[in-house]
Short mmCIF file of C-alpha atoms in Angstrom, two decimals:
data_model
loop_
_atom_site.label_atom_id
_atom_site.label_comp_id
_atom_site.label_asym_id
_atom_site.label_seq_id
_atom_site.Cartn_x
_atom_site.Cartn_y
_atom_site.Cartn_z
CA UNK K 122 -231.21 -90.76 46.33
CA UNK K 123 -228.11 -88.33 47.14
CA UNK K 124 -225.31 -89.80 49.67
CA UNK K 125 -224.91 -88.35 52.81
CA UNK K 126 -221.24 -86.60 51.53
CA UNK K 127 -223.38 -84.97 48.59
CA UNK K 128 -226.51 -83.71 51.12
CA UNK K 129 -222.97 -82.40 53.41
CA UNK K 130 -221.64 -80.87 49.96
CA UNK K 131 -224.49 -79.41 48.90
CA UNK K 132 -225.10 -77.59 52.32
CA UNK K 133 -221.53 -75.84 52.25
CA UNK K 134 -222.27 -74.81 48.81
CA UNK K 135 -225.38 -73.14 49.90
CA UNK K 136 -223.37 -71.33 53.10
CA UNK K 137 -221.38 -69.94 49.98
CA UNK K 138 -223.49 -68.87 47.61
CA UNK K 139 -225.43 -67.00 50.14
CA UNK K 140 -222.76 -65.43 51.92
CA UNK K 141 -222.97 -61.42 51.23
CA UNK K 142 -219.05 -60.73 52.01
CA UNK K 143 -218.02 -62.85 48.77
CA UNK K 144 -218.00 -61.86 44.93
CA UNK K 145 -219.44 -64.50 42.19
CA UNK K 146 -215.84 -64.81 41.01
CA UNK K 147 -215.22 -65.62 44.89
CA UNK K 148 -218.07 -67.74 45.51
CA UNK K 149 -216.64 -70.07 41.98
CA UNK K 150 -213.60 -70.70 43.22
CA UNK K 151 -214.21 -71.95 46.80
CA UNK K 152 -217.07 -73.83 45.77
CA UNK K 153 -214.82 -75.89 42.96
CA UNK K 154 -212.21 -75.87 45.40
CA UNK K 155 -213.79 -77.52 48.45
CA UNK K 156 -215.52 -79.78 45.33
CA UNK K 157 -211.96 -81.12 44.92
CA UNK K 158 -210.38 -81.08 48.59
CA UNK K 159 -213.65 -81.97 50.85
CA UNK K 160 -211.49 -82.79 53.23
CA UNK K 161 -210.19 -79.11 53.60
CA UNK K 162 -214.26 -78.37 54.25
CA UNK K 163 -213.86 -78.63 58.78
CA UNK K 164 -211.11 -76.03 58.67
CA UNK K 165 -213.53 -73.48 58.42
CA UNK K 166 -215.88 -72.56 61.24
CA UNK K 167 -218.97 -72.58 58.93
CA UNK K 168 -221.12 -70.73 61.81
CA UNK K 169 -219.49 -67.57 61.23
CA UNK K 170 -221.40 -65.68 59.71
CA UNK K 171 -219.44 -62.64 58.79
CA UNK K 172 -216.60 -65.16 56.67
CA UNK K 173 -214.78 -63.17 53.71
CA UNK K 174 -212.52 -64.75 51.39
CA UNK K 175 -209.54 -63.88 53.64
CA UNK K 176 -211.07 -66.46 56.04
CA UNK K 177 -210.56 -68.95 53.56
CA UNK K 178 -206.87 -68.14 52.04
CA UNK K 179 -205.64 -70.89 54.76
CA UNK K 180 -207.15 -73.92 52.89
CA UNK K 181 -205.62 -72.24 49.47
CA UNK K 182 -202.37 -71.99 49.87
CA UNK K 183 -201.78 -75.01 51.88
CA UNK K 184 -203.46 -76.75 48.68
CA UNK K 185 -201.59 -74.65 46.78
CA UNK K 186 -197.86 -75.57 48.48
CA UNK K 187 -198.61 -79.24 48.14
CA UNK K 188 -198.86 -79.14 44.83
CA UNK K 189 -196.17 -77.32 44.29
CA UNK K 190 -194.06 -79.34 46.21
CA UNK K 191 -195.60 -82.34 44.34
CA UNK K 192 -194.53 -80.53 41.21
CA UNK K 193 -190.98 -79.51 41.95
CA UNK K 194 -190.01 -82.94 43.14
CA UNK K 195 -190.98 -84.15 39.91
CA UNK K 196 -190.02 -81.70 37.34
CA UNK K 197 -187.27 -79.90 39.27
CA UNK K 198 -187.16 -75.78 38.04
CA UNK K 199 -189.96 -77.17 35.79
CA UNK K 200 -192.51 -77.61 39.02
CA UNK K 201 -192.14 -73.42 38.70
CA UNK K 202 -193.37 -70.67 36.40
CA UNK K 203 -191.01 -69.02 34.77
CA UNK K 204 -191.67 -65.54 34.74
CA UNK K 205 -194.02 -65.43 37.81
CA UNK K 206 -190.99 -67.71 40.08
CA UNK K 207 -188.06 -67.04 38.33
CA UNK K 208 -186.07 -65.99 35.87
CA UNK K 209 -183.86 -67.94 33.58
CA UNK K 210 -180.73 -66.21 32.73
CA UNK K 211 -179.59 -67.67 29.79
CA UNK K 212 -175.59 -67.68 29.65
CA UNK K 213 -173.32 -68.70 27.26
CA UNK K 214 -170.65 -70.44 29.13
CA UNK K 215 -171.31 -74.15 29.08
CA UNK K 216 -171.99 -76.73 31.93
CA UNK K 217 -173.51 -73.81 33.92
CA UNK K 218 -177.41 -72.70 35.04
CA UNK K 219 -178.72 -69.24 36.33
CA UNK K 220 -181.66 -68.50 38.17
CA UNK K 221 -182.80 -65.16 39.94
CA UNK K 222 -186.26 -65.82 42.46
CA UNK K 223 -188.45 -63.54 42.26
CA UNK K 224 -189.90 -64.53 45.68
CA UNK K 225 -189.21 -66.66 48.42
CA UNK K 226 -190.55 -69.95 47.79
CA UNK K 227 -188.84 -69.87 44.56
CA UNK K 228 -185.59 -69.29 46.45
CA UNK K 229 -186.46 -72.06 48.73
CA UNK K 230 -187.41 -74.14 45.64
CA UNK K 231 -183.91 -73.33 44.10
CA UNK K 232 -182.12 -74.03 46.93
CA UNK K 233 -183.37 -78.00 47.31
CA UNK K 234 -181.77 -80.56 46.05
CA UNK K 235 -184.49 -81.68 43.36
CA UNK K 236 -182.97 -78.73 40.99
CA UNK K 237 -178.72 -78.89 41.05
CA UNK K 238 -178.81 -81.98 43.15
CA UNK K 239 -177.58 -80.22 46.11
CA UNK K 240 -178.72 -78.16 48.70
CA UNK K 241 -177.85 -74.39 49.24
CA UNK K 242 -177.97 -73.24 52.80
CA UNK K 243 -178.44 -69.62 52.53
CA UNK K 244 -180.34 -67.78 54.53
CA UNK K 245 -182.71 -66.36 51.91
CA UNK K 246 -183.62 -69.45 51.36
CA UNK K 247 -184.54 -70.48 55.20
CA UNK K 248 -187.03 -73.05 55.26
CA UNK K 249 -188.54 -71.88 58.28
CA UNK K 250 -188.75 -67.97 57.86
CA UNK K 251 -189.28 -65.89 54.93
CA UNK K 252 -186.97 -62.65 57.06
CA UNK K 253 -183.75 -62.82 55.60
CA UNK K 254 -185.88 -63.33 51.83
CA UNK K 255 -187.60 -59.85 53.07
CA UNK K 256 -184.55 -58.48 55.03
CA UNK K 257 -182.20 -58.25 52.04
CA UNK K 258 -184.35 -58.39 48.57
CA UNK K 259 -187.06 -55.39 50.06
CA UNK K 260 -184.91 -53.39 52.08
CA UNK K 261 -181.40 -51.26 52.43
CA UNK K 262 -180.29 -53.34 54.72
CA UNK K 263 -176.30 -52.47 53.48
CA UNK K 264 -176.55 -48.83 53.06
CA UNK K 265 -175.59 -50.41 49.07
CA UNK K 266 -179.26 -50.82 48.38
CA UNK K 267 -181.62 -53.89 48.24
CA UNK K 268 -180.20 -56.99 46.53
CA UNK K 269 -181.00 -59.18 43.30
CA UNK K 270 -180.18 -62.86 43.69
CA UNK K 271 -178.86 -65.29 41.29
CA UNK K 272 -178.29 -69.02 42.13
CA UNK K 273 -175.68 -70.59 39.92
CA UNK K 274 -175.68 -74.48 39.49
CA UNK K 275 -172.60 -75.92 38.00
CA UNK K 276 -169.62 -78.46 39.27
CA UNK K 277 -171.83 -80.53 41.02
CA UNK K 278 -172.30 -77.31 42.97
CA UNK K 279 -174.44 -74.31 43.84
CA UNK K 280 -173.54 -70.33 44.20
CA UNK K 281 -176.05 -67.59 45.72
CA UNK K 282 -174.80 -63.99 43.97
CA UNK K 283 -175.74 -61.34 45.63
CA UNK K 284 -176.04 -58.12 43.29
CA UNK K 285 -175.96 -54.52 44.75
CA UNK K 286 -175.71 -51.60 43.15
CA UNK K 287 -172.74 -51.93 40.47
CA UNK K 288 -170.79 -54.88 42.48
CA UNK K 289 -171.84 -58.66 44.02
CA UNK K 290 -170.72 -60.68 46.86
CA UNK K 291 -170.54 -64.76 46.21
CA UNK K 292 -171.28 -67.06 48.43
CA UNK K 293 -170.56 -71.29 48.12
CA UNK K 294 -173.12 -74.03 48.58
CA UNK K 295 -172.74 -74.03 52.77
CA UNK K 296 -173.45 -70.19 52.67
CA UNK K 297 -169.54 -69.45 53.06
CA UNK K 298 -168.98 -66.02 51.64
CA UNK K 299 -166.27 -65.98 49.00
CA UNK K 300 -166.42 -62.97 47.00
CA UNK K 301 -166.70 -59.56 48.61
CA UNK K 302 -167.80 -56.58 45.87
CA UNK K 303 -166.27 -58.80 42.81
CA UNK K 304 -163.39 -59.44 45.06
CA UNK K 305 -161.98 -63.11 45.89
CA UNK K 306 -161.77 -63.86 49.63
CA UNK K 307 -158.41 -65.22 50.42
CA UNK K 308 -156.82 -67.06 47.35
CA UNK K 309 -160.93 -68.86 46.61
CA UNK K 310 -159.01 -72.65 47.46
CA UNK K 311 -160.00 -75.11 49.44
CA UNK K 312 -158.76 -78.67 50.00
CA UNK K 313 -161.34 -81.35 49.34
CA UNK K 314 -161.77 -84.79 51.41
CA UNK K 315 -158.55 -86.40 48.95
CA UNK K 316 -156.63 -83.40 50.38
CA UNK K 317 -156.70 -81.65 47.22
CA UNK K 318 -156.48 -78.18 46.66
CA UNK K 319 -159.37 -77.00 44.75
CA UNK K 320 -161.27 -73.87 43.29
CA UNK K 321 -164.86 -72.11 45.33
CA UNK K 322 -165.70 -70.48 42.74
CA UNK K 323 -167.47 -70.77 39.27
CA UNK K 324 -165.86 -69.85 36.09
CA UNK K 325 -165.20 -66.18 36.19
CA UNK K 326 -166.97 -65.82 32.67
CA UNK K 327 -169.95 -66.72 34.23
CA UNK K 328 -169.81 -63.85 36.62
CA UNK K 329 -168.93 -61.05 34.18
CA UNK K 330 -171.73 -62.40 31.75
CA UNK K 331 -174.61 -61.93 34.60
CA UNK K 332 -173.06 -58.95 35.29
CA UNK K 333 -173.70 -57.76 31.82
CA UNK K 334 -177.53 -58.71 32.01
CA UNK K 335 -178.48 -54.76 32.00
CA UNK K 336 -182.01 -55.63 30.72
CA UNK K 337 -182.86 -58.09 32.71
CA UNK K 338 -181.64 -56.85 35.80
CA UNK K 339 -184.28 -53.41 34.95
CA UNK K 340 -186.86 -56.17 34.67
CA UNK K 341 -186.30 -57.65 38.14
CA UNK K 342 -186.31 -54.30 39.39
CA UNK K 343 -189.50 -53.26 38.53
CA UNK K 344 -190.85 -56.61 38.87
CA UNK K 345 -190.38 -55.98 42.74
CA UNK K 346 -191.33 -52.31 42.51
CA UNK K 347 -194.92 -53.14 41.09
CA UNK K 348 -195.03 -55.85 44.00
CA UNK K 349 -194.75 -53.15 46.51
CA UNK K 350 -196.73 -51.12 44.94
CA UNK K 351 -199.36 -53.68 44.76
CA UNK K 352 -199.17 -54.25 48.59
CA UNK K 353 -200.40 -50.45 48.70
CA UNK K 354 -203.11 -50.40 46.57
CA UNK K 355 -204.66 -53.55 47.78
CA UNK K 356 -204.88 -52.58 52.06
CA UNK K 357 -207.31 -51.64 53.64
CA UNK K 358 -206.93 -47.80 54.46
CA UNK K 359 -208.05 -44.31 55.53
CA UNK K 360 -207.92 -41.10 54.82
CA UNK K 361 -204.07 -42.87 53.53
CA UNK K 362 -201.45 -40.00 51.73
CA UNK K 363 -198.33 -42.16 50.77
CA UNK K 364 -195.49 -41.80 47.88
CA UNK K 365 -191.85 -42.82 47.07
CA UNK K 366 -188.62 -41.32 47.14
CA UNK K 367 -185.51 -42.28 45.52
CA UNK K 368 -183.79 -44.84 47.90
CA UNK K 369 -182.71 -48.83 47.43
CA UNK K 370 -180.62 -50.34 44.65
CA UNK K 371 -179.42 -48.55 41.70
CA UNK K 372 -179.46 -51.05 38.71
CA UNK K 373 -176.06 -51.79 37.39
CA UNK K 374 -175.21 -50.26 34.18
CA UNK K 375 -178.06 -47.70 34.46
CA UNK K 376 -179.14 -44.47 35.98
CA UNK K 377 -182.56 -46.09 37.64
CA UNK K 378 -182.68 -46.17 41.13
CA UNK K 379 -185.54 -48.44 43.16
CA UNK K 380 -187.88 -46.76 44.67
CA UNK K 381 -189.33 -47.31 48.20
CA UNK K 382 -192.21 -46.63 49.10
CA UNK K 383 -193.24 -44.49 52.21
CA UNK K 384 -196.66 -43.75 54.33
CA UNK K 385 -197.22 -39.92 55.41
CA UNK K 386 -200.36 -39.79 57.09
CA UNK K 387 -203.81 -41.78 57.31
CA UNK K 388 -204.87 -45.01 58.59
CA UNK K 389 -203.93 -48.74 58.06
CA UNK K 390 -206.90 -50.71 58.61
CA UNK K 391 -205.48 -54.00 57.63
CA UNK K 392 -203.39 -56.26 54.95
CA UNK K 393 -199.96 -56.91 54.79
CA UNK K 394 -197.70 -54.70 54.50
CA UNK K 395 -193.82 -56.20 52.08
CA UNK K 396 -191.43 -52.94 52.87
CA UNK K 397 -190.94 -49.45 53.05
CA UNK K 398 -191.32 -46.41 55.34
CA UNK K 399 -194.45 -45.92 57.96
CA UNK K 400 -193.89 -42.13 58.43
CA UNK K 401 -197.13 -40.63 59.81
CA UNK K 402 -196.64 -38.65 62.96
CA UNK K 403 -200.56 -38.90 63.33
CA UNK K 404 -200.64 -42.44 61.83
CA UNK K 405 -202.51 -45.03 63.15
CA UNK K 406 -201.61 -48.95 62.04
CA UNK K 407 -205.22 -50.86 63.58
CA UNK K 408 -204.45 -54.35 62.33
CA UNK K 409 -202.27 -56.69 59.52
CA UNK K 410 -199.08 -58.00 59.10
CA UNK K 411 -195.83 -56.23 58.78
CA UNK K 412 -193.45 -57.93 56.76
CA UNK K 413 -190.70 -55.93 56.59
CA UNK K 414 -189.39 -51.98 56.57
CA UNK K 415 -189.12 -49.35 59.15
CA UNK K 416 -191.82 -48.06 61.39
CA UNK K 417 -190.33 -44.71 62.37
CA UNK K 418 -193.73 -42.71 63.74
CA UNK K 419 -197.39 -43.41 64.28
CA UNK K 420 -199.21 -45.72 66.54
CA UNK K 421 -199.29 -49.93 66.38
CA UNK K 422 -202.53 -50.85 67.58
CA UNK K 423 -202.54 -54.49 66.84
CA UNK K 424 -201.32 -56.78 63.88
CA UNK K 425 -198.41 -59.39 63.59
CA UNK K 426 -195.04 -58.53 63.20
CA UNK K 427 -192.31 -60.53 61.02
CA UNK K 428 -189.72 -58.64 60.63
CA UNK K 429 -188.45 -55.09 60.05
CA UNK K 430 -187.40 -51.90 62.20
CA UNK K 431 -189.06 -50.28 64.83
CA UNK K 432 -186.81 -47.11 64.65
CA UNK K 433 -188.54 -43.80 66.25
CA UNK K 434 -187.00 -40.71 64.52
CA UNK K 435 -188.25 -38.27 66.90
CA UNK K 436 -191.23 -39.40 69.06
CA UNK K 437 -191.52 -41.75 71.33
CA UNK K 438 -194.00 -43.86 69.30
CA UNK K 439 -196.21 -46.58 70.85
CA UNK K 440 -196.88 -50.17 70.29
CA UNK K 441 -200.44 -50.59 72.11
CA UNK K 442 -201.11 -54.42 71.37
CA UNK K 443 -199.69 -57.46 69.08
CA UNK K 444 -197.07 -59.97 68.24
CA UNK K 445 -193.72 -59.54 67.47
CA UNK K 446 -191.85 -62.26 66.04
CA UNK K 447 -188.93 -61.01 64.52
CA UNK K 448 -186.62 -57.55 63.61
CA UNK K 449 -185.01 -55.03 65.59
CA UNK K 450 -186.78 -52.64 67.97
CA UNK K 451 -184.82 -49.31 68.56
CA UNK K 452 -186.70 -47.27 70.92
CA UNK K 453 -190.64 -46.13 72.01
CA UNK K 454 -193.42 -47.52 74.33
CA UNK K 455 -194.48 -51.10 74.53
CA UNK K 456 -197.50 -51.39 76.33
CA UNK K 457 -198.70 -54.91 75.62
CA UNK K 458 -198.09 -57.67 73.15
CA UNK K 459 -196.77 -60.95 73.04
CA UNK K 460 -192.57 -60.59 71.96
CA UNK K 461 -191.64 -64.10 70.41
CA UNK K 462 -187.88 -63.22 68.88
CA UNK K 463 -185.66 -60.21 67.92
CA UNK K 464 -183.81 -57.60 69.75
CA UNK K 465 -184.89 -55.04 71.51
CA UNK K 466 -182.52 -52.02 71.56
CA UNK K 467 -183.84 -49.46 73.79
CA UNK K 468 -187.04 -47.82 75.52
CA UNK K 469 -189.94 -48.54 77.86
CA UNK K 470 -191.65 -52.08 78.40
CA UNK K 471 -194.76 -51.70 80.10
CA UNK K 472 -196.28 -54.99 80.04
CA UNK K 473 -197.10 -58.27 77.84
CA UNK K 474 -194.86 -61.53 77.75
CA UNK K 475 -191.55 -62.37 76.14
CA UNK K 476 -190.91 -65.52 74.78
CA UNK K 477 -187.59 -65.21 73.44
CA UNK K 478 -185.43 -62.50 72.25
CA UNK K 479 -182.22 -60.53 73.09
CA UNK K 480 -182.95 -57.34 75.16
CA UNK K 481 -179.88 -54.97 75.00
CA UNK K 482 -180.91 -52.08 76.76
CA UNK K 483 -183.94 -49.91 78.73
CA UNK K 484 -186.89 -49.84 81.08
CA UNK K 485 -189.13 -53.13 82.04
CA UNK K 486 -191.53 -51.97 84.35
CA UNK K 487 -193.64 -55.44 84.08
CA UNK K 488 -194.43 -58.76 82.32
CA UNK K 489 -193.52 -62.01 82.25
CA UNK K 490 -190.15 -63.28 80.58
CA UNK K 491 -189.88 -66.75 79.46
CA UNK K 492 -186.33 -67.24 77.55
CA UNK K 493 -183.93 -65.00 76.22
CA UNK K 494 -180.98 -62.91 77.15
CA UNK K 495 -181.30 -59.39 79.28
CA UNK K 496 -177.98 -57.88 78.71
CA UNK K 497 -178.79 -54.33 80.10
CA UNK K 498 -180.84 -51.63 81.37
CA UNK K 499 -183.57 -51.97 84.38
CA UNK K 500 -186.11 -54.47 85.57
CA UNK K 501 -188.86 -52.91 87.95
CA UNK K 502 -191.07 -55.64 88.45
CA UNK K 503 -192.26 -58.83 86.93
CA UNK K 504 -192.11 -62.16 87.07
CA UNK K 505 -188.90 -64.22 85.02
CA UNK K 506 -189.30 -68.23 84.25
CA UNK K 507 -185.85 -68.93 82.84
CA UNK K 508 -182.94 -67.37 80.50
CA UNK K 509 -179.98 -65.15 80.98
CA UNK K 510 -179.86 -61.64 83.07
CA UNK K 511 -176.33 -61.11 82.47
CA UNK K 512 -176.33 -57.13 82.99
CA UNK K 513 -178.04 -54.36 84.43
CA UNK K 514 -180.18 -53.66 87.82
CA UNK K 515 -182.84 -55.38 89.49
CA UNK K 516 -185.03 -53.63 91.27
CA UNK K 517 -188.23 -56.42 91.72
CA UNK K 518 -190.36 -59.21 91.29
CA UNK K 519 -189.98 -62.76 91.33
CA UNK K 520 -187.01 -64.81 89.92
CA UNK K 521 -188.41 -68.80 88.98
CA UNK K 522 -185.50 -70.25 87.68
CA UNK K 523 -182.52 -69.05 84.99
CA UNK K 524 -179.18 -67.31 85.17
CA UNK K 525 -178.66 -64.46 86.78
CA UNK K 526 -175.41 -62.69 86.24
CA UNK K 527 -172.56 -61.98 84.11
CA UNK K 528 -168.76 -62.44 83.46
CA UNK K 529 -166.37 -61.72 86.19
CA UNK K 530 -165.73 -57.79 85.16
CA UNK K 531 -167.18 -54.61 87.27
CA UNK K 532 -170.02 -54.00 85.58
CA UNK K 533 -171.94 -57.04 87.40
CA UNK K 534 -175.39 -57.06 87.76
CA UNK K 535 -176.57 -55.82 90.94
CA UNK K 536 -180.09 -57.52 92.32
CA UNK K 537 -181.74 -55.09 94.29
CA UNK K 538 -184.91 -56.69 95.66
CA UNK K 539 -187.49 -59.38 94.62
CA UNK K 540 -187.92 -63.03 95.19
CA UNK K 541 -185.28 -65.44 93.98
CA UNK K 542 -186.78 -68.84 93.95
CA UNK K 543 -184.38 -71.08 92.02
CA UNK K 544 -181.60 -70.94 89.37
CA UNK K 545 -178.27 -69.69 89.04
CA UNK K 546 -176.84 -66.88 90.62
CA UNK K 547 -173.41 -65.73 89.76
CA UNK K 548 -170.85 -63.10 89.12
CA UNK K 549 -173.14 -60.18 90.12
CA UNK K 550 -174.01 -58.60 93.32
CA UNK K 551 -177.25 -58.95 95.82
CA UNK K 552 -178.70 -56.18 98.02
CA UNK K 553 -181.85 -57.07 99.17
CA UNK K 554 -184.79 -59.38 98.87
CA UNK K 555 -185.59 -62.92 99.60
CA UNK K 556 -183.71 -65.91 98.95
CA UNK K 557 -185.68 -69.25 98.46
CA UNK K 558 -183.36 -71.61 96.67
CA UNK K 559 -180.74 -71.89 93.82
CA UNK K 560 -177.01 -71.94 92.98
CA UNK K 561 -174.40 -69.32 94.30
CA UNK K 562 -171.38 -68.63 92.56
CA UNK K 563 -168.84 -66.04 92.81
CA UNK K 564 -170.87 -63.30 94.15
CA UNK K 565 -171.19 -60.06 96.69
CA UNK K 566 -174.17 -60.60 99.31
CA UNK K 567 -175.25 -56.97 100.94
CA UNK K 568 -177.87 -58.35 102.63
CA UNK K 569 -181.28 -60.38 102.65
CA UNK K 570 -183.56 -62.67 103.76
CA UNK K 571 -183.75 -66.45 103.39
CA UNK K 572 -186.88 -68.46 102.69
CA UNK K 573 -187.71 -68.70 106.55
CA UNK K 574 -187.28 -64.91 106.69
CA UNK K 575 -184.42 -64.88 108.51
CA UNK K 576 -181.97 -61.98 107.60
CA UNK K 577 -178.39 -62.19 106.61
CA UNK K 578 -176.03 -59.15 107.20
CA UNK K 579 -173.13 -58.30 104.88
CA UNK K 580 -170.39 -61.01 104.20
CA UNK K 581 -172.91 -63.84 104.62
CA UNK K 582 -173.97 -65.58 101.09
CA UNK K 583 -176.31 -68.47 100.54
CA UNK K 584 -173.52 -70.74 100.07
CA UNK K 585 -172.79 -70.47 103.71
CA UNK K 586 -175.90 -71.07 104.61
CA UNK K 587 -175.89 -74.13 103.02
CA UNK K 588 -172.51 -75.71 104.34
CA UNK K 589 -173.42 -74.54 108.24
CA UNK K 590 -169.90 -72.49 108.49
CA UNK K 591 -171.84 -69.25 110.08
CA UNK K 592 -173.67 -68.18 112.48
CA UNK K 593 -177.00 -66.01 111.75
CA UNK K 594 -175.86 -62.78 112.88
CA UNK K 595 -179.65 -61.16 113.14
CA UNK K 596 -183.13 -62.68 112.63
CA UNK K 597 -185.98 -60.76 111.55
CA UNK K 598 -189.52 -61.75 110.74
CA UNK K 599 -190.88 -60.49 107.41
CA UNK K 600 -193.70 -58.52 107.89
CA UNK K 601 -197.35 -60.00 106.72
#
């Protein structure tokens, strides 16, 4: 008689095997997979009928990290494929290793301790977030093109070079930048904990022999160039028209220049999208993830964002619905969405909540804020939990608790009306509204109500109010 985990097995290999959405080659692999990991098996909500194998990527990669974690912890840079992770430049100066990632958990991998026995705190090789991997490796984010990395072990030390066009910078194990295009910052000393003076950097053969790595370097280039242009062929589109042009990294010691590639027109229906150019004036992005690149026209119907730059060129363009977790946002519509991180540099917020984030200038006409810094532009209405208002004009809604105002220049930030219900309030200027409770500092009262709608003329402040020292010089009922 069969157990009652081999009756359970059996059943989820029959959901599989008769699920329509999935290819044989498909159908294989989950069924040895969840054969191996049973435990993985109530991750998935088996009564969806409609499951592809997208559904199930969750279960495969977490599998997947463990075992590579397993793996480097073990072998060190043997727990990775060479080739597929990294490459292994091969120098001739002894007492010294090279590695370039070719992705970010390689770069992560490279970083830990298990290979160099130390740990390199750069931040392409964030633990947390792959952004500053995508920010610097897929786009132009120093008008010099997109970088190549290469980690140097040596010295009971670590080195992240950063190669651009025909130069590098170089920076040390605590991501302290020492080299500046080939250049040494200050005289590259430092004194250690014996108060000796000694040497940042790695032997200076080591740099001019990577340098000289012509071939390799054209193989890391198109290494990321097919990735990018695998991202393309592998979404979900419409109607799509997309190409290149010649922008990004020229390859030192050659004449190639990386291409980038960029969306004209059509439809993104869904997949992830690595770098690049969304162009489309007519273009319509329904659903997926954006990893990096610029959005400059189009419409943002839904999907996750990670990173990248939302930078309209000469439309207003609109983001209808999503998450935002990371980049920079230079201008357009938002209607809705949730806004986790970034900065926001410009145009009109119609509604949704923000988490966290620096706003540095335009229009909020409503939401709710939760953290985060408003340094400029206008609030209409809304309601704001906590974080720092520290410029700009308030026109209404209702303040919970947080910081409102600035330094102790002019440009203070004036509170028009709304309900302030707790927090701090300091170094800007109040003109109307209603006062429930909070902290007064150092600022200009116009005029207002208190909690018992009671209103305060000119020259009166809550910390008066507080401390007895005035009379009310006119009462007035708020109106129901």
């Amino acid at each position: 008689m069969k157990s009652f985990k081999e009756l359970l097995s059996e059943k989820k290999d029959h959901l599989i095997k008769k699920n329509k959405n999935l290819s044989d080659e498909e159908k294989d692999i989950l069924i040895a997979h969840f054969k191996k990991y049973p435990h993985l098996e109530n991750q998935i909500n088996w009564n969806n009928k409609k499951l592809t194998f997208d559904d199930f990527s969750g279960v495969l990669l977490s599998t997947s990290k463990r075992q590579k974690k397993k793996a480097l912890k073990d072998k060190g840079i043997g727990g990775l494929k060479e080739g597929e992770d990294y490459i292994n430049i091969r120098l001739r100066t002894k007492g010294y290793l090279a590695y370039a990632p070719l992705n970010y958990e390689a770069s992560k991998s490279i970083a830990t301790k298990h290979i160099g026995q130390c740990e390199g705190k750069w931040c392409v090789a964030y633990q947390k977030s792959r952004s500053y991997w995508q920010h610097y490796v897929y786009q132009d984010w120093n008008k010099n093109g997109s970088s190549i990395f290469v980690y140097i072990i040596g010295d009971g030390t670590k080195w992240a070079m950063d190669i651009h066009k025909n130069t590098f910078d170089l920076w040390d194990v605590a991501d302290e930048k020492i080299m500046n295009d080939g250049k040494v910052i200050d005289d590259g000393y430092h004194m250690d904990s014996d108060g000796n003076m000694v040497s940042n950097l790695p032997d200076e053969a080591v740099l001019k022999e990577i340098m000289t790595k012509k071939r390799l370097f054209d193989d890391i280039k198109q290494y990321k160039v097919d990735k990018k242009i695998d991202f393309i062929e592998k979404a979900v589109t419409k109607d799509a028209d997309y190409g290149s042009k010649l922008v990004g990294m020229a390859i030192p010691g050659t004449k190639i220049i990386q291409s980038d590639d960029v969306w004209f027109t059509g439809e993104w229906i869904k997949g992830t999208w690595h770098s690049g150019s969304f162009k489309g004036y007519k273009s319509i992005w329904h659903n997926g993830i954006w990893l990096g690149g610029t959005f400059e026209f189009g419409t943002w119907k839904n999907g996750t964002w990670k990173y990248g730059e939302w930078n309209p060129k000469r439309y207003n363009i609109i983001w209808e619905n999503g998450t935002w977790e990371g980049g920079y946002w230079y201008g357009g519509i938002w209607e809705n969405g949730i806004w986790e991180g970034g900065w926001f540099g410009g145009g009109t917020w119609k509604n949704g909540d923000w988490y966290d984030g620096r706003w540095n200038f335009g229009v909020w006409e409503y939401g709710e804020w939760s953290d985060g810094i408003f340094e400029d532009g206008e609030w209409k209405d809304g309601i704001w939990h906590g974080g720092k208002f520290t410029g700009g004009k308030w026109q209404n809604g209702r303040w919970e608790d947080g910081e409102f105002g600035g330094s102790k220049s002019v440009n203070k930030p004036v509170w028009k009306d709304g309900v302030f219900h707790g927090g701090i309030f300091k170094n800007a200027i109040w003109k109307g509204g209603i006062w429930r409770g909070g902290r007064w500092f150092n600022s200009e009262w116009l005029g207002g109500y208190d909690k018992k709608g009671r209103y305060h003329e000119e020259g009166d402040s809550p910390d008066k109010w507080d401390h007895g020292s005035i009379e009310l010089l006119k009462k007035k009922r708020i109106k129901s």
